[in-house]
Short mmCIF file of C-alpha atoms and ligand atoms in Angstrom, two decimals:
data_model
loop_
_atom_site.label_atom_id
_atom_site.label_comp_id
_atom_site.label_asym_id
_atom_site.label_seq_id
_atom_site.Cartn_x
_atom_site.Cartn_y
_atom_site.Cartn_z
CA MET A 1083 7.00 7.59 22.09
CA ARG A 1084 8.62 4.47 20.58
CA PRO A 1085 7.15 2.08 17.98
CA GLY A 1086 4.81 -0.30 19.64
CA ARG A 1087 1.52 -2.13 19.42
CA GLU A 1088 -1.66 -0.37 20.29
CA THR A 1089 -2.97 -0.65 23.75
CA ASP A 1090 -6.13 1.01 25.22
CA GLY A 1091 -3.85 3.69 26.61
CA ASP A 1092 -2.89 4.95 23.24
CA ARG A 1093 -6.07 4.87 21.20
CA LEU A 1094 -6.36 8.12 19.25
CA ASN A 1095 -8.23 11.04 20.59
CA GLU A 1096 -7.72 14.83 20.70
CA GLU A 1097 -6.22 14.99 24.02
CA ARG A 1098 -3.64 12.32 23.30
CA ILE A 1099 -2.70 13.94 19.92
CA LEU A 1100 -2.17 17.24 21.76
CA SER A 1101 -0.25 15.66 24.48
CA LEU A 1102 2.43 14.54 21.94
CA GLY A 1103 3.61 18.25 22.12
CA SER A 1104 4.34 18.44 18.38
CA PRO A 1105 4.97 21.98 17.05
CA LEU A 1106 2.91 20.84 14.03
CA ALA A 1107 -0.11 19.91 16.25
CA ARG A 1108 -0.74 22.98 18.32
CA ALA A 1109 -4.44 22.30 17.62
CA ALA A 1110 -5.97 18.97 16.93
CA GLU A 1111 -9.34 17.63 15.80
CA PHE A 1112 -10.08 13.91 15.95
CA TYR A 1113 -13.23 12.31 14.40
CA GLU A 1114 -14.59 8.83 14.47
CA GLU A 1115 -15.75 9.36 10.98
CA ILE A 1116 -15.51 12.31 8.44
CA PRO A 1117 -15.82 12.66 4.72
CA SER A 1118 -12.13 13.72 4.40
CA THR A 1119 -9.49 15.06 6.89
CA GLN A 1120 -8.08 17.00 3.89
CA SER A 1121 -11.28 18.96 3.20
CA ARG A 1122 -11.70 19.68 6.99
CA ALA A 1123 -7.95 20.85 7.29
CA MET A 1124 -8.44 22.99 4.21
CA GLU A 1125 -11.38 24.70 5.91
CA LEU A 1126 -9.43 25.26 9.00
CA ALA A 1127 -6.46 26.59 7.04
CA ARG A 1128 -8.69 29.09 5.11
CA ALA A 1129 -10.09 30.21 8.45
CA GLY A 1130 -6.48 31.00 9.57
CA ALA A 1131 -5.42 27.83 11.44
CA ARG A 1132 -1.71 26.88 11.16
CA ASN A 1133 0.07 23.87 12.67
CA ALA A 1134 -3.12 22.10 13.17
CA VAL A 1135 -3.71 18.40 12.55
CA VAL A 1136 -7.01 16.61 11.64
CA VAL A 1137 -7.23 12.76 12.15
CA SER A 1138 -10.06 10.55 11.56
CA ARG A 1139 -10.60 6.83 12.42
CA VAL A 1140 -12.52 6.34 9.13
CA GLN A 1141 -12.92 8.59 6.04
CA ARG A 1142 -16.07 8.21 3.91
CA GLY A 1143 -14.79 10.37 1.09
CA GLY A 1144 -11.04 10.03 1.30
CA ARG A 1145 -9.38 11.25 -1.74
CA GLY A 1146 -6.01 11.03 -3.63
CA ARG A 1147 -4.71 13.29 -6.36
CA VAL A 1148 -6.89 14.49 -9.18
CA GLY A 1149 -10.02 13.43 -7.33
CA ARG A 1150 -9.11 9.71 -7.06
CA VAL A 1151 -10.75 7.67 -4.30
CA TRP A 1152 -8.52 6.88 -1.29
CA GLY A 1153 -9.81 3.79 0.63
CA SER A 1154 -9.94 4.71 4.26
CA PRO A 1155 -11.61 2.08 6.54
CA GLU A 1156 -10.90 1.70 10.26
CA GLY A 1157 -7.31 0.70 11.02
CA GLY A 1158 -5.39 3.14 8.94
CA LEU A 1159 -3.84 6.50 9.95
CA TRP A 1160 -5.78 9.13 7.94
CA MET A 1161 -4.43 12.55 8.79
CA SER A 1162 -4.03 16.19 7.34
CA VAL A 1163 -1.68 18.76 8.75
CA VAL A 1164 -1.85 22.54 8.09
CA VAL A 1165 1.70 23.90 7.83
CA ALA A 1166 3.18 27.17 6.78
CA PRO A 1167 6.85 26.74 5.96
CA GLU A 1168 8.87 29.76 5.08
CA LEU A 1169 9.30 28.99 1.41
CA PRO A 1170 9.15 30.96 -1.77
CA PRO A 1171 6.25 29.81 -3.89
CA GLU A 1172 8.36 28.44 -6.64
CA LYS A 1173 9.79 25.89 -4.25
CA ALA A 1174 6.39 24.64 -3.07
CA ALA A 1175 6.81 21.28 -4.97
CA ARG A 1176 9.41 20.41 -2.30
CA ILE A 1177 6.67 20.05 0.29
CA THR A 1178 5.49 16.74 -1.22
CA GLN A 1179 9.02 15.51 -1.35
CA SER A 1180 9.87 16.43 2.28
CA ALA A 1181 6.60 14.77 3.44
CA SER A 1182 7.36 11.65 1.49
CA VAL A 1183 10.86 11.46 3.11
CA ALA A 1184 9.35 12.04 6.52
CA VAL A 1185 6.69 9.27 6.07
CA ALA A 1186 9.34 6.82 4.67
CA LYS A 1187 11.54 7.37 7.70
CA ALA A 1188 8.56 7.02 10.18
CA LEU A 1189 7.64 3.70 8.51
CA ARG A 1190 11.26 2.54 8.66
CA GLU A 1191 11.35 3.35 12.37
CA PHE A 1192 8.56 0.90 12.70
CA GLY A 1193 10.47 -1.74 10.65
CA VAL A 1194 8.55 -1.23 7.40
CA GLU A 1195 11.19 -0.98 4.58
CA ALA A 1196 9.30 1.63 2.56
CA ARG A 1197 10.79 3.30 -0.51
CA ILE A 1198 9.52 6.39 -2.39
CA LYS A 1199 8.05 6.13 -5.84
CA TRP A 1200 8.24 9.57 -7.33
CA PRO A 1201 6.53 11.76 -6.46
CA ASN A 1202 4.31 10.76 -3.59
CA ASP A 1203 3.87 6.96 -3.20
CA LEU A 1204 5.41 4.85 -0.41
CA LEU A 1205 5.92 1.38 -1.59
CA VAL A 1206 7.11 -1.90 -0.06
CA SER A 1207 8.24 -4.51 -2.61
CA GLY A 1208 6.15 -2.55 -5.29
CA ARG A 1209 2.91 -2.35 -3.24
CA LYS A 1210 1.63 0.94 -1.96
CA VAL A 1211 1.58 1.29 1.85
CA SER A 1212 1.04 5.02 1.99
CA GLY A 1213 0.20 8.14 -0.20
CA VAL A 1214 0.82 11.82 0.30
CA LEU A 1215 -1.30 14.65 -1.05
CA ALA A 1216 -0.01 18.29 -0.79
CA GLN A 1217 -2.29 21.30 -1.48
CA SER A 1218 -0.69 24.73 -1.29
CA SER A 1219 -2.29 28.15 -1.27
CA LEU A 1220 -0.59 31.17 -2.53
CA SER A 1221 -1.51 34.76 -1.72
CA TRP A 1222 -0.76 37.73 -3.88
CA ASP A 1223 0.75 40.84 -2.46
CA PRO A 1224 -0.26 43.74 -4.87
CA ASP A 1225 2.15 46.24 -3.32
CA GLY A 1226 5.21 44.07 -3.50
CA GLN A 1227 3.96 42.45 -6.74
CA THR A 1228 4.99 39.10 -5.34
CA SER A 1229 3.09 36.00 -4.31
CA ARG A 1230 3.85 34.09 -1.12
CA LEU A 1231 3.10 30.56 0.12
CA GLU A 1232 0.18 31.20 2.59
CA PHE A 1233 -0.13 27.52 3.71
CA ALA A 1234 0.04 23.92 2.63
CA VAL A 1235 -2.19 21.14 3.80
CA LEU A 1236 -0.46 17.82 3.84
CA GLY A 1237 -2.75 14.77 3.70
CA ILE A 1238 -1.12 11.49 4.61
CA GLY A 1239 -2.75 8.15 4.50
CA ILE A 1240 -1.02 5.06 5.95
CA ASN A 1241 -2.40 1.52 5.68
CA ALA A 1242 -1.72 0.28 9.14
CA ASN A 1243 -3.75 -2.21 11.10
CA LEU A 1244 -5.93 -3.65 8.35
CA ASP A 1245 -5.81 -6.05 5.41
CA ALA A 1246 -5.43 -4.85 1.77
CA PRO A 1247 -8.70 -6.33 0.56
CA ASP A 1248 -10.56 -4.29 3.13
CA LEU A 1249 -9.24 -0.96 1.59
CA GLY A 1250 -12.19 -1.25 -0.81
CA PHE A 1251 -10.88 -0.16 -4.20
CA PRO A 1252 -10.40 -2.37 -7.22
CA ASP A 1253 -7.41 -4.83 -7.11
CA ALA A 1254 -6.29 -3.52 -3.65
CA GLU A 1255 -4.88 -6.89 -2.80
CA GLY A 1256 -2.61 -6.74 -5.87
CA VAL A 1257 -1.35 -3.09 -5.63
CA ALA A 1258 -1.56 -2.18 -1.94
CA THR A 1259 -0.07 -3.44 1.21
CA THR A 1260 -0.36 -2.66 5.04
CA ILE A 1261 1.77 -2.47 7.99
CA ARG A 1262 0.00 -5.47 9.40
CA ARG A 1263 0.82 -7.47 6.34
CA GLU A 1264 4.53 -6.32 6.35
CA LEU A 1265 5.26 -6.83 10.06
CA GLY A 1266 2.73 -9.59 10.96
CA HIS A 1267 1.35 -7.51 13.77
CA ASP A 1268 -0.54 -4.16 14.42
CA VAL A 1269 1.11 -1.04 15.66
CA SER A 1270 -0.01 1.83 17.84
CA LEU A 1271 -1.57 4.58 15.63
CA LEU A 1272 -0.71 7.17 18.23
CA ALA A 1273 3.01 6.25 18.14
CA LEU A 1274 2.88 6.16 14.34
CA LEU A 1275 1.32 9.66 14.26
CA ALA A 1276 4.02 10.86 16.83
CA SER A 1277 6.70 9.61 14.51
CA VAL A 1278 5.22 11.06 11.39
CA LEU A 1279 4.82 14.48 13.08
CA GLU A 1280 8.31 14.54 14.52
CA ARG A 1281 9.92 13.66 11.19
CA LEU A 1282 7.76 16.07 9.26
CA ASP A 1283 8.74 18.80 11.59
CA LEU A 1284 12.53 18.00 11.02
CA GLU A 1285 11.96 18.02 7.19
CA LEU A 1286 10.10 21.22 7.09
CA ASP A 1287 12.84 22.86 9.27
CA ARG A 1288 15.33 22.13 6.52
CA ILE A 1289 13.13 22.56 3.48
CA ASP A 1290 14.59 25.92 2.41
CA ASP A 1291 18.14 24.44 2.21
CA PHE A 1292 16.84 20.99 0.96
CA ARG A 1293 20.27 19.49 0.38
CA GLU A 1294 20.07 16.80 3.01
CA THR A 1295 16.31 15.99 2.15
CA LEU A 1296 17.42 15.59 -1.44
CA GLU A 1297 20.13 13.13 -0.48
CA ASP A 1298 17.63 11.13 1.57
CA LEU A 1299 15.18 11.28 -1.29
CA ARG A 1300 17.69 9.93 -3.67
CA ALA A 1301 18.70 7.14 -1.25
CA LEU A 1302 15.14 6.20 -0.49
CA SER A 1303 13.85 6.39 -4.04
CA CYS A 1304 12.73 3.17 -5.88
CA THR A 1305 12.26 5.14 -9.09
CA LEU A 1306 15.85 6.24 -9.72
CA GLY A 1307 17.69 3.82 -12.01
CA ARG A 1308 14.29 2.41 -13.32
CA HIS A 1309 12.86 2.73 -16.77
CA VAL A 1310 9.58 4.61 -16.32
CA ARG A 1311 6.67 5.61 -18.52
CA ALA A 1312 5.05 9.01 -17.80
CA ARG A 1313 1.87 10.36 -19.28
CA ARG A 1314 1.45 14.12 -19.46
CA LEU A 1315 -0.75 16.26 -21.49
CA GLY A 1316 -1.78 13.40 -23.69
CA GLU A 1317 1.86 12.55 -24.53
CA VAL A 1318 3.59 9.36 -23.37
CA VAL A 1319 7.30 9.67 -22.33
CA GLU A 1320 9.50 6.74 -21.61
CA GLY A 1321 13.07 6.86 -20.26
CA LEU A 1322 15.49 6.04 -17.56
CA ALA A 1323 15.00 7.88 -14.32
CA THR A 1324 18.39 9.38 -13.67
CA ASP A 1325 17.91 12.04 -10.92
CA ILE A 1326 15.66 14.24 -8.84
CA THR A 1327 16.37 17.94 -8.89
CA SER A 1328 16.31 20.43 -6.02
CA GLU A 1329 12.87 21.44 -7.15
CA GLY A 1330 11.69 17.92 -6.74
CA ALA A 1331 11.45 17.25 -10.56
CA LEU A 1332 12.27 13.87 -11.96
CA ILE A 1333 14.93 13.73 -14.79
CA LEU A 1334 14.28 11.20 -17.55
CA SER A 1335 16.89 10.32 -20.00
CA THR A 1336 15.11 9.26 -23.21
CA GLY A 1337 18.23 8.37 -25.14
CA THR A 1338 18.61 11.48 -27.16
CA ARG A 1339 17.12 14.05 -24.68
CA ARG A 1340 16.76 14.77 -20.97
CA ARG A 1341 13.22 15.52 -19.86
CA GLN A 1342 12.16 17.04 -16.58
CA LEU A 1343 8.87 15.91 -15.00
CA PHE A 1344 7.46 18.30 -12.44
CA GLU A 1345 4.36 16.39 -11.64
CA GLY A 1346 2.30 13.51 -12.88
CA GLU A 1347 1.91 9.83 -12.87
CA ILE A 1348 4.68 7.36 -13.63
CA GLU A 1349 4.62 3.65 -14.27
CA HIS A 1350 7.83 1.67 -13.28
CA LEU A 1351 8.74 -0.57 -16.23
CA ARG A 1352 10.61 -3.79 -15.75
CA ALA A 1353 14.36 -3.55 -16.57
CA THR A 1354 13.76 -5.87 -19.50
CA ASP A 1355 11.02 -3.87 -21.06
CA PRO A 1356 11.92 -2.27 -24.43
C1 BT5 B 2722 -2.38 9.51 -3.10
O1 BT5 B 2722 -3.11 9.79 -4.18
O2 BT5 B 2722 -1.60 8.62 -3.01
C2 BT5 B 2722 -2.61 10.46 -1.95
C3 BT5 B 2722 -3.47 9.87 -0.86
C4 BT5 B 2722 -3.69 10.80 0.27
C5 BT5 B 2722 -4.69 10.25 1.28
C6 BT5 B 2722 -4.79 11.03 2.59
S1 BT5 B 2722 -5.59 10.25 3.79
C7 BT5 B 2722 -5.80 11.62 4.70
C8 BT5 B 2722 -6.00 12.83 3.72
N1 BT5 B 2722 -7.53 12.90 3.49
C9 BT5 B 2722 -7.83 12.61 2.23
O3 BT5 B 2722 -8.92 12.64 1.80
N2 BT5 B 2722 -6.68 12.32 1.53
C10 BT5 B 2722 -5.51 12.41 2.36
P1 BT5 B 2722 -2.87 9.15 -5.69
O4 BT5 B 2722 -1.41 9.12 -5.96
O5 BT5 B 2722 -3.78 9.85 -6.51
O6 BT5 B 2722 -3.20 7.64 -5.44
C11 BT5 B 2722 -4.60 7.22 -5.48
C12 BT5 B 2722 -4.66 5.76 -5.96
O7 BT5 B 2722 -4.06 4.88 -5.02
C13 BT5 B 2722 -6.07 5.28 -6.25
O8 BT5 B 2722 -6.54 5.57 -7.54
C14 BT5 B 2722 -5.96 3.75 -5.98
O9 BT5 B 2722 -5.52 3.10 -7.12
C15 BT5 B 2722 -4.91 3.65 -4.86
N3 BT5 B 2722 -5.42 3.67 -3.57
C16 BT5 B 2722 -6.61 4.10 -3.05
N4 BT5 B 2722 -6.69 3.87 -1.73
C17 BT5 B 2722 -5.44 3.26 -1.41
C18 BT5 B 2722 -5.04 2.85 -0.17
N5 BT5 B 2722 -5.61 3.00 0.99
N6 BT5 B 2722 -3.73 2.26 -0.14
C19 BT5 B 2722 -3.01 2.11 -1.33
N7 BT5 B 2722 -3.52 2.54 -2.50
C20 BT5 B 2722 -4.76 3.13 -2.49
#
């Protein structure tokens, strides 16, 4: 299915999602309204589902990282996928990075020039068009004394056919954007979902090697080469973002030292900032 505008024939429903034939959507649930596709997908994953997708037209309790609110009115693509990549647990941080690359490429296929703000934001000209949330579950094998990655639930929100002020969180107009705003027209959510699933499947297939994903990540990053400010454990670190490692960590050069950030929040500073 190619990028296109939505017609009645491609309004989202379970049957149409299944008919995409994605290996990541062997099972599908579609809701007109749900608190959060992420919570529902976590329930399915705990009950044993794998390669299952949950999509909702509206979320009433959409959430971002650390319990933040994710504005999810009608018009966006709000989806969560249960995946189970063959990956040692210490490499689980790659899942967010792989998903960010997949979503950036899907958006670009539709003509939206999205770039990745480390670790999980997709921006167009500094405004957020999409966010990724990855939650992994590890299981412990007492005999082998090892843990393994049992599943990951990837939540993806894309502001598609709506206007930023309707997203319903403070200053949405200033910090967020939508596909409608960037392209000047709406797109088919089914075609967008198809593209995201296709690209996610490709990225997850090469996640153990990760070299090509890392190259794409570096090329698509709008964080590398920028001065950034990070806050972690009450400490503020500022520095030049110089690289992303094969574990998905961001390298900051602070003048005298090199620091690695494995997770957290960063702020892009202007080049002229001290
Ligand atoms: C994220 O969190 O960016 C991850 C968002 C994941 C949302 C998907 S939708 C499907 C699935 N079901 C869910 O319940 N969640 C997932 P974070 O980096 O914490 O960013 C959250 C911040 O982004 C908020 O504090 C707001 O400032 C801003 N924000 C909220 N809604 C937004 C939106 N629709 N577009 C752009 N920015 C938004």
